[in-house]
Amino acid sequence: MDFINEYLPYVIKGSYFLAAILFITGLRRMSAPGTARGGIVWAGFGMLIATVATFLLPDMHNMVLIIAALVSSTVLAWVSGKKVAMTDMPQMVALYNGMGGGSAAFIGVMALFNAVDHMGACSAGTIVDTGTSHDCLSGVSMIFAIIGVYIGAISLTGSLVAFGKLQGWIDKRFTFPGQNLFNGIVGIGTLVLGLYLTQDLNPNYIWIFFGLSLLLGLLMTLPIGGADMPVVISLYNAFTGLAVSFEGFVLQNEAMIIAGMLVGAAGTMLTQHMAKAMNRSLGSVLFGSMGGSGGAAIDGEMKEIEAQDASIQMAFADRVIVIPGYGMAVAQAQHKLWEMTQLLLDRGVDVKFAIHPVAGRMPGHMNVLLAEAGVPYDLIEDMEDINSQFSQTDVALVIGANDVVNPVAKNDPESPIYGMPILNVDEAKNSIVIKRGKGTGFAGIQNALFFAENNKMLYGDAQDAIGKLVSGLKAL
Amino acid sequence: MIDGFIALYIFALAAILGFEIISKVPVVLHTPLMSGSNFIHGIVLVGAMIALGHADTTLEKVFGFIAVFLGAGNAAGGYVVTERMLEMFKPRVKKQDAQGDK
């Protein structure tokens, strides 16, 4: 027994070390297409090892509560994650990410309340008893606990709003004059109150600080439009990573520090990639410069086309480029689309898919959906590779994409999306746009492409419209 | 024990590693990678278990229970969703090979 007690700490610390290595290796493998599939399994093993090791820690109480919470939540998350449609993945990532941020925030709040209970036992300046080490730690831990609560709480409520927006439960942007100033005051005020806790650890102040931090996540996210949600989710992903890392410092847990910071940095990088692809700075996403005016009105008329004529046009084309967007995702039209593509390929038409970096609501979202439907990789092209080919293309078929094909981004300096890289659909000889109605896109901007001479509109739900194109092609 | 400066080294090295890994990633992997990194910070579950394992008062137990519940959801949900996304990349390659053999 002594033998076990002597070596157990090394086993546990060793497990956390192994977990950290597995996380790093897993993330590395996930960042290359060939090894991506294995990467998540490596990281998964890391999580399993770390979780089991935690049960072996000495002085652990409340085992029944731990197992109850662990099992019930794992089952719920596992089932919901398995059941959800591929199109709804982005909001599930937001939801799970918010949960992680919330967890980190609650850990920090517990550390603060714990410090209140043990205040008498520690001398001034070393006020925090984390409960794990049973040492009185320096005020540094406390600052980390406080900032972790702040960031984690913002990530929790902010991610929930993002989830609500993508799920369609919240479909408005809530804005009022002076909003940025108001949010700024709340944000800075809350942080100041948090840091004041290091001077006066009053339980009431802890409650107010936690409440305000949660509120701040709502205030920050509600005014942001749906089009910017991918960037926001990615940002909150990085936030949660940081919060986890900071609370890991409070708990003196190396696995949390390393994994959290790894995600904090990787998430920040990913956020920048996304914002850059949309030609939006992080500042303009968070403090909203988009959406208001809608740019100049466009003269002309949108011309409608019948599905039958559209299928004939494509069937006798040499080269067709398909541009999928969020409309394809909501309508779950990727399978029908692949069926249509196969019919065209059988007729000898050269068909390619052009993916804008931020098509849909997350980078890579379209690739995942097309992969699900069975579209081979070599038919799918990134924007940089395919943009020069539009001028030699007979038909460009746009499916529920809007802002990413809007030529005003190239030629109207007044437009809010001016400068955003777009797919050069306007250079194709003909274009057909499948769209549910005549409205504007997420950005609320009129699309000059829709009014162009050589563009035709095919109104309807993407699934129905492509279904009609398929029957049209079969009838030929 | 991790003192301030060692923690600073760990923070800095982990951050540099994170930036390095993500600096060159194909667009097709952006969504799965966001989901995968979302899973990795599910390690917060371990911290939540430690916190609940040392909770004394009712308030701490309630908060600890919530923390474990949320953390486990992050880890389990993050894994399933990422695995499902990445699952789609594998059979694709096989199918292409099969077509090539014909």
Tab-separated table of N, CA, C and O in Angstrom, chain A residues 297-301 451:
chain	number	residue	atom	x	y	z
A	297	ALA	N	-28.074	51.516	-54.521
A	297	ALA	CA	-29.116	50.741	-55.188
A	297	ALA	C	-28.611	50.373	-56.582
A	297	ALA	O	-27.780	51.075	-57.159
A	298	ILE	N	-29.103	49.274	-57.130
A	298	ILE	CA	-28.625	48.817	-58.429
A	298	ILE	C	-29.770	48.869	-59.427
A	298	ILE	O	-30.879	48.405	-59.154
A	299	ASP	N	-29.497	49.465	-60.591
A	299	ASP	CA	-30.521	49.547	-61.624
A	299	ASP	C	-30.622	48.215	-62.354
A	299	ASP	O	-29.672	47.452	-62.415
A	300	GLY	N	-31.782	47.977	-62.962
A	300	GLY	CA	-31.945	46.766	-63.761
A	300	GLY	C	-32.939	45.823	-63.127
A	300	GLY	O	-33.608	46.161	-62.159
A	301	GLU	N	-33.005	44.651	-63.700
A	301	GLU	CA	-34.038	43.724	-63.300
A	301	GLU	C	-33.444	42.325	-63.176
A	301	GLU	O	-32.540	41.958	-63.931
A	451	PHE	N	-28.395	41.201	-61.172
A	451	PHE	CA	-28.992	42.118	-62.157
A	451	PHE	C	-28.233	42.114	-63.481
A	451	PHE	O	-28.584	42.830	-64.399
